[in-house]
CSV table of C-alpha atoms in Angstrom, one decimal:
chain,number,residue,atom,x,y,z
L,1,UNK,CA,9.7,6.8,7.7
L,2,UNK,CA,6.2,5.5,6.3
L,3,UNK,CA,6.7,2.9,3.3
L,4,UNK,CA,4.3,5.6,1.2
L,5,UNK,CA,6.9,8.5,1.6
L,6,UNK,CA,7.3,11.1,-1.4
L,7,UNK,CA,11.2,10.6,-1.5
L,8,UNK,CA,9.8,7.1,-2.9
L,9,UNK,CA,6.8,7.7,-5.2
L,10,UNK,CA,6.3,9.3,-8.8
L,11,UNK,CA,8.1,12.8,-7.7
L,12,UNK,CA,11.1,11.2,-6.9
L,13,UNK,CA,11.6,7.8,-9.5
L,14,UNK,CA,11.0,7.7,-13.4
L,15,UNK,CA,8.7,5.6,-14.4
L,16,UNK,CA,10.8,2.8,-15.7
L,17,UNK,CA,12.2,2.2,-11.7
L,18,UNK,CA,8.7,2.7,-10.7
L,19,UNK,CA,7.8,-0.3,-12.9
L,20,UNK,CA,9.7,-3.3,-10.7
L,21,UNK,CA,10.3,-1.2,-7.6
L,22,UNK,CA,8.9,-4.3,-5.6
L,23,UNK,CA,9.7,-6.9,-7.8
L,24,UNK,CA,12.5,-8.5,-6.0
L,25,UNK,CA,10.4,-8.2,-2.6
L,26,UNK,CA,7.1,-9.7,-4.8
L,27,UNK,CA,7.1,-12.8,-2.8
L,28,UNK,CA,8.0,-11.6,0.3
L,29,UNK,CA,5.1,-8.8,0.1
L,30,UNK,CA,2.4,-11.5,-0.9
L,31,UNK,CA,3.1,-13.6,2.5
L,32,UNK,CA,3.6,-10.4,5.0
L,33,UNK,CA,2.4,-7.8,3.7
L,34,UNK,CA,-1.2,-6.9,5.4
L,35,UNK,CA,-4.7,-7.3,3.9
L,36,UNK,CA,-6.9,-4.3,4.3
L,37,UNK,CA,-9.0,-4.7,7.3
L,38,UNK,CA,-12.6,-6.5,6.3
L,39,UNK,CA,-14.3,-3.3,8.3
L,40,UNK,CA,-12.8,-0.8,6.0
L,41,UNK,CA,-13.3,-2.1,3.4
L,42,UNK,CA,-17.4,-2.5,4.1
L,43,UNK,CA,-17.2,0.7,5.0
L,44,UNK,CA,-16.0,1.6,1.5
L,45,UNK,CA,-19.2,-0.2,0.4
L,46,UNK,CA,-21.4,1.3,2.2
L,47,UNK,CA,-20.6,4.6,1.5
L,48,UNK,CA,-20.3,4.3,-1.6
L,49,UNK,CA,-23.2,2.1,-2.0
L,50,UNK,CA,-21.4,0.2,-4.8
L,51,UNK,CA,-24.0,-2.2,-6.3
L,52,UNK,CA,-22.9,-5.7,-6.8
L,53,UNK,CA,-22.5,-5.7,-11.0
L,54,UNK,CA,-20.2,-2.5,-10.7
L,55,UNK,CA,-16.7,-2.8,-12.4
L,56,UNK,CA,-13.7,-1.2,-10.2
L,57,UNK,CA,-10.2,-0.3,-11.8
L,58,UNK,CA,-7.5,-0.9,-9.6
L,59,UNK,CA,-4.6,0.7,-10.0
L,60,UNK,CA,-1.2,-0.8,-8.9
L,61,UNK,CA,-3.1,-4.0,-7.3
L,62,UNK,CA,0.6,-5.3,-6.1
L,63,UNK,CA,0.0,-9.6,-5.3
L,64,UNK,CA,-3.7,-8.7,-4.9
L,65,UNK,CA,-3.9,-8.0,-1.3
L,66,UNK,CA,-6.8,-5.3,-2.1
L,67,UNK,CA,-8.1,-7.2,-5.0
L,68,UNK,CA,-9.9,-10.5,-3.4
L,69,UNK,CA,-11.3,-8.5,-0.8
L,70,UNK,CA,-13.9,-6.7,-3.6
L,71,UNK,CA,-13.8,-9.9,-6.0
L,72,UNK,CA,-15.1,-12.1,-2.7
L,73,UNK,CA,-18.3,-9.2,-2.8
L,74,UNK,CA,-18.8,-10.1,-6.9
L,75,UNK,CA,-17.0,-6.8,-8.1
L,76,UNK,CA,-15.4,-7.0,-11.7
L,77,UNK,CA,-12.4,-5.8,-11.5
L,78,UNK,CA,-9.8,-4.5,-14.2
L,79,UNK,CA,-6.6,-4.3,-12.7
L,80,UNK,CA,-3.4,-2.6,-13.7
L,81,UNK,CA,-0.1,-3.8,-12.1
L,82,UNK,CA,3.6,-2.8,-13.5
L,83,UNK,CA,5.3,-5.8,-12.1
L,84,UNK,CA,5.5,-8.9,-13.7
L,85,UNK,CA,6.3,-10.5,-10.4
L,86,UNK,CA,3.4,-9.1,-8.9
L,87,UNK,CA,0.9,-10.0,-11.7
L,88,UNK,CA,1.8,-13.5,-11.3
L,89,UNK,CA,1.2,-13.7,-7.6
L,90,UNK,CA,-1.8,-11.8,-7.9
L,91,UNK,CA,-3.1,-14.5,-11.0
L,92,UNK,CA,-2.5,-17.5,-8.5
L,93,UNK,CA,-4.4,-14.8,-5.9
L,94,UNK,CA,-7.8,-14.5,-7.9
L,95,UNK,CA,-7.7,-17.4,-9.9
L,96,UNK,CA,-11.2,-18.1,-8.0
L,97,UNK,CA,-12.5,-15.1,-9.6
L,98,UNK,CA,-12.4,-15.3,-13.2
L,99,UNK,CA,-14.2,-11.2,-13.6
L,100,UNK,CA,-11.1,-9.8,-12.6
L,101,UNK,CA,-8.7,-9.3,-15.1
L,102,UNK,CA,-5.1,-8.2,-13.9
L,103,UNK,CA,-2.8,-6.6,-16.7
L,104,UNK,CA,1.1,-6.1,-17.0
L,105,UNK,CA,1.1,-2.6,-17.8
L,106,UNK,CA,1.3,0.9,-15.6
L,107,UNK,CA,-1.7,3.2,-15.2
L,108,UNK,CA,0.3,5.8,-17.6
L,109,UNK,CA,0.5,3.5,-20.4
L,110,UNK,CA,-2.7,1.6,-19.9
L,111,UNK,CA,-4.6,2.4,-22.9
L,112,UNK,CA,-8.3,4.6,-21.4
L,113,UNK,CA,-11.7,2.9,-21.3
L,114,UNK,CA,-13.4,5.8,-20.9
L,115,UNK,CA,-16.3,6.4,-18.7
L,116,UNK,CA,-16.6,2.4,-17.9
L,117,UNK,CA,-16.0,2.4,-14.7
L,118,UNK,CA,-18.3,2.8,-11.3
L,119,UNK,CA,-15.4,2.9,-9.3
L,120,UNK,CA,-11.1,3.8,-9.4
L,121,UNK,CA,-9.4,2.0,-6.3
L,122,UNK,CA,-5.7,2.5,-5.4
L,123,UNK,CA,-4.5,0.7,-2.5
L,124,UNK,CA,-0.7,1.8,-1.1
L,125,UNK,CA,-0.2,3.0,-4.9
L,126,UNK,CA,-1.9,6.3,-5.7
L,127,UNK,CA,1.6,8.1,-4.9
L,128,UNK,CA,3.4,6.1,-7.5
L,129,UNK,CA,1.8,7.2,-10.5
L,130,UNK,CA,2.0,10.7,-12.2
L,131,UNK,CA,0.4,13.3,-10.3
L,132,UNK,CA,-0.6,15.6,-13.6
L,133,UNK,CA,-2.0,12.0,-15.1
L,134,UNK,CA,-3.2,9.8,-12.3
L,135,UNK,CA,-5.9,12.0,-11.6
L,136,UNK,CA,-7.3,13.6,-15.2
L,137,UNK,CA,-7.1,9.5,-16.5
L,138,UNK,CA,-9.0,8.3,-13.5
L,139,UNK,CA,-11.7,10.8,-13.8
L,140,UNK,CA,-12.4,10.1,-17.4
L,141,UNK,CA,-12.2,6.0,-16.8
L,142,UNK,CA,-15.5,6.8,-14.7
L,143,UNK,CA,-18.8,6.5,-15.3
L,144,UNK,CA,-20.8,10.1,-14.0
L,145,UNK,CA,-20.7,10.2,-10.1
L,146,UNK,CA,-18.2,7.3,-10.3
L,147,UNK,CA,-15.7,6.8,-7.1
L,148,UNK,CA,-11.7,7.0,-6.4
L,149,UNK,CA,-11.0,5.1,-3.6
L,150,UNK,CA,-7.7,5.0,-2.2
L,151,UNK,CA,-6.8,2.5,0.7
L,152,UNK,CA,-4.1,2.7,3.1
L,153,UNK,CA,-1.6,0.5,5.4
L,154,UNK,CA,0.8,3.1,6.9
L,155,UNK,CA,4.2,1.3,8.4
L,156,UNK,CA,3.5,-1.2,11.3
L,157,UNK,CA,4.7,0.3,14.3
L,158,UNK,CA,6.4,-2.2,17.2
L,159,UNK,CA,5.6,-0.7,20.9
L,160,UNK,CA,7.2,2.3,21.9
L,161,UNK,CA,9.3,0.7,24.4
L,162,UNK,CA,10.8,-1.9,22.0
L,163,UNK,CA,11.4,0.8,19.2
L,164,UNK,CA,13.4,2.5,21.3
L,165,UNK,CA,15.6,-0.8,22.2
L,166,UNK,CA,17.0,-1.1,18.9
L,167,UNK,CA,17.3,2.8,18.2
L,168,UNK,CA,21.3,2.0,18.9
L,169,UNK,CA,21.5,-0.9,16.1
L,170,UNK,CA,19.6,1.5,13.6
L,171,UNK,CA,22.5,4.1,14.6
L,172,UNK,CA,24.7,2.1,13.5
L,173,UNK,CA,23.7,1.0,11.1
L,174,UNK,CA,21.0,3.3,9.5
L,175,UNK,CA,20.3,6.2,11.5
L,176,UNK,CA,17.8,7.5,9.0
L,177,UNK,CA,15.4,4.5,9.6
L,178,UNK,CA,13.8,3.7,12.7
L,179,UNK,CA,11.8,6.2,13.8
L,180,UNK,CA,8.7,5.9,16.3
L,181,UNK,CA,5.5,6.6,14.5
L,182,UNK,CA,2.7,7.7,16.7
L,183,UNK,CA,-0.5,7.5,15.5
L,184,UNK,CA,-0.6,11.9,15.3
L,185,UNK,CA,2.3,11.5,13.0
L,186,UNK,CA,0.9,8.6,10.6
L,187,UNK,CA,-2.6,10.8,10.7
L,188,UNK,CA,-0.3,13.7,9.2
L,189,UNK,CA,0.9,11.7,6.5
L,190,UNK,CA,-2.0,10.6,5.8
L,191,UNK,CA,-3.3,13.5,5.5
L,192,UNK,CA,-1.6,14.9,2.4
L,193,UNK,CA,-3.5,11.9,0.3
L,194,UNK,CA,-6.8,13.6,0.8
L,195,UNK,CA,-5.3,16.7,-1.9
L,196,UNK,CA,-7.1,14.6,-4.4
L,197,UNK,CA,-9.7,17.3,-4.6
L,198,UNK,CA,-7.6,19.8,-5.1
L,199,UNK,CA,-7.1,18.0,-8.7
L,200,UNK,CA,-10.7,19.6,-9.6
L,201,UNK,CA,-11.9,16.2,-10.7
L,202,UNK,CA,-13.2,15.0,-7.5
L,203,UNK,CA,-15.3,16.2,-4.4
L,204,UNK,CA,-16.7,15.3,-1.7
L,205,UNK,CA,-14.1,14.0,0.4
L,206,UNK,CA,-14.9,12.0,3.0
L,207,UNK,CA,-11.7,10.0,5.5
L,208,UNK,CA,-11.9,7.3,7.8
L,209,UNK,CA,-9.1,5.3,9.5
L,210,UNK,CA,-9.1,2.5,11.9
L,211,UNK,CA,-6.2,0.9,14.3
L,212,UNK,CA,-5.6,-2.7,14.9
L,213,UNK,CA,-2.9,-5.3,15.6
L,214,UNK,CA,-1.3,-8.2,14.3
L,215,UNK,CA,1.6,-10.7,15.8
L,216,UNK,CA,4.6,-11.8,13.9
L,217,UNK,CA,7.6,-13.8,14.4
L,218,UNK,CA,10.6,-12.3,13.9
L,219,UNK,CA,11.8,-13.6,11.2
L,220,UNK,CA,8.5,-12.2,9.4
L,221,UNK,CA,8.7,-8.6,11.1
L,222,UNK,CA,12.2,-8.5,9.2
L,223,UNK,CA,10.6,-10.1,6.2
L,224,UNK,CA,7.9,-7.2,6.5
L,225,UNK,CA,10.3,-4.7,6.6
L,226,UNK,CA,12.3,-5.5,3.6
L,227,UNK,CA,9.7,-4.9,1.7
L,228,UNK,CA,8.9,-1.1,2.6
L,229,UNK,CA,11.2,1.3,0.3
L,230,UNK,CA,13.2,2.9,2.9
L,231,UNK,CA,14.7,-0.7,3.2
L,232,UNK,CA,14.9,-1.9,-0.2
L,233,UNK,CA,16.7,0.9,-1.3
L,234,UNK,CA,19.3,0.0,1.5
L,235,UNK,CA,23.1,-1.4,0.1
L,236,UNK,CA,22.6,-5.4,0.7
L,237,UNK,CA,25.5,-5.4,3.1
L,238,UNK,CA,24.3,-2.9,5.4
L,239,UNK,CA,20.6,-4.4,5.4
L,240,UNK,CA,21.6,-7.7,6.1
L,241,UNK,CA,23.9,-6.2,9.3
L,242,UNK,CA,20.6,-4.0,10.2
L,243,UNK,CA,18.7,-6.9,10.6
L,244,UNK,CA,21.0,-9.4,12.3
L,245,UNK,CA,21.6,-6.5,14.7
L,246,UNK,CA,17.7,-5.9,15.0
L,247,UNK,CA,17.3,-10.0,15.1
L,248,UNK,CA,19.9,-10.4,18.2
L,249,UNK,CA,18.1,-7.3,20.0
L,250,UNK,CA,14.7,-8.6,19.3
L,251,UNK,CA,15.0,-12.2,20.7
L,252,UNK,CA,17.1,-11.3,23.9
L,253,UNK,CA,13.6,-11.2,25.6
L,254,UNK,CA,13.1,-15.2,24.7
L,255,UNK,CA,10.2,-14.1,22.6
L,256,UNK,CA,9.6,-15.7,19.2
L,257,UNK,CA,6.9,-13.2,18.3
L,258,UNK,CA,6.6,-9.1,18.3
L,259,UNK,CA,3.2,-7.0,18.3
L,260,UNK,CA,2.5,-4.6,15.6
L,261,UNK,CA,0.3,-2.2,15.9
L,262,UNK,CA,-1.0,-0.7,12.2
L,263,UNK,CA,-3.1,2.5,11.2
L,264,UNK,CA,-5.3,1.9,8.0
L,265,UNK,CA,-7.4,4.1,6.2
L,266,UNK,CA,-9.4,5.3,3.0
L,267,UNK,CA,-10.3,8.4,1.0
L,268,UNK,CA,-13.1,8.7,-0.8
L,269,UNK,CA,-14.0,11.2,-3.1
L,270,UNK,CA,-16.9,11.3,-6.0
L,271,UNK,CA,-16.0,12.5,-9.7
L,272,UNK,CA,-17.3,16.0,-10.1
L,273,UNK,CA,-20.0,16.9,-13.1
């Protein structure tokens, strides 16, 4: 199931779960979670052709993981994070960049600046916010021709061979997790993201993605996955047996390590006259 599922974003929790959803997995999300890949993200710039004074809102920055990647360029940033947890870790994150300034508040409750903004970026966090808001108040935060960028991590995928060695622990465990991912099915889900412009506030969509890998111990690749919502929502009891299950299976090769593979991607589209 990808971490960005609707059974898990604005449709399906009121706002005030919404607010610490990841609170109790802050720490463990600032350490494992994934960056966005350097290459997207100049991509980003390029097509947007962002020049280097412009001022971005970011919407639901998390520990920062998006953020320091567009302070690094000289971006100002404005970023609006629900968690308290999070802020904090993203605070230590920037603290080298003293033009961005992260509040504690959500996008809903954050009071407009209108038309300040050159840019509106929402990495992993677009589906968390009200639908009949996210898009109306992000439209009127930007500046004429302004951007709405949303970046993407799906779920890192192990290889197909190992996912299908601990399909009998999930089973018993929690048959409704653990599903293979190819990359056709994480390009579907992806997919339904790009119904921004059916919001009448923006255009010109344009969608690129990009697949890479990354090692992890397994100790981390457990880490990783308690902090995707399919997991967290999980009773303690039965995620802690998951994961020993998953633990034994994963180190009966001798192996200390496991090979992700992960799909990223952005949407852009352009504010419409």
């Amino acid at each position: 199931m990808p971490q960005n599922s609707p059974k898990f974003g604005a449709d399906a929790c009121p706002l005030e779960q919404r607010k610490n959803w990841y609170s109790s997995v802050a720490q463990a999300y600032n350490r494992v979670r994934p960056r966005y890949p350097q290459a997207l993200c100049d991509r980003v710039i390029e097509l947007t052709q962002l020049p280097p004074n412009s001022t971005i809102l970011e919407l639901g920055c998390g520990p920062g993981n998006a953020t320091v990647t567009f302070a690094q360029k000289g971006y100002k940033l404005v970023c609006i994070e629900p968690s308290k947890a999070a802020c904090q870790l993203a605070k230590q994150n920037c603290a080298a960049y003293p033009y961005v300034d992260i509040q504690n508040t959500t996008f809903e409750e954050w009071e407009l600046d209108a038309q300040r903004f050159n840019a509106v970026l929402a990495a992993n966090s677009i589906h968390w916010m009200t639908p009949e808001i996210v898009y109306l108040k992000a439209a009127a935060a930007l500046q004429n021709n302004g951007y709405l960028i949303l970046l993407w991590n799906m779920t890192a995928q192990l290889p197909y061979e190992i996912s299908q060695l601990l399909t009998e622990a999930y089973q018993k465990y929690a048959p409704f997790l653990g599903k293979y991912e190819d990359k056709a099915t994480q390009t579907a889900s992806l997919s339904k993201f790009g119904i921004v412009t059916n919001s009448g506030y923006f255009g010109g969509l344009v969608s690129e993605q990009i697949r890479w890998e990354a090692t992890y111990s397994i100790d981390d690749y457990l880490l990783l996955l308690n902090t995707y919502s399919p997991y967290i929502e999980l009773e303690p009891q039965q995620r802690n047996d998951l994961f020993t299950a998953l633990k034994e299976i994963l180190e009966q090769d001798g192996s200390n390590g496991v090979q992700l593979s992960y799909l990223s991607a952005f949407h852009i589209a352009q504010k419409t006259p």
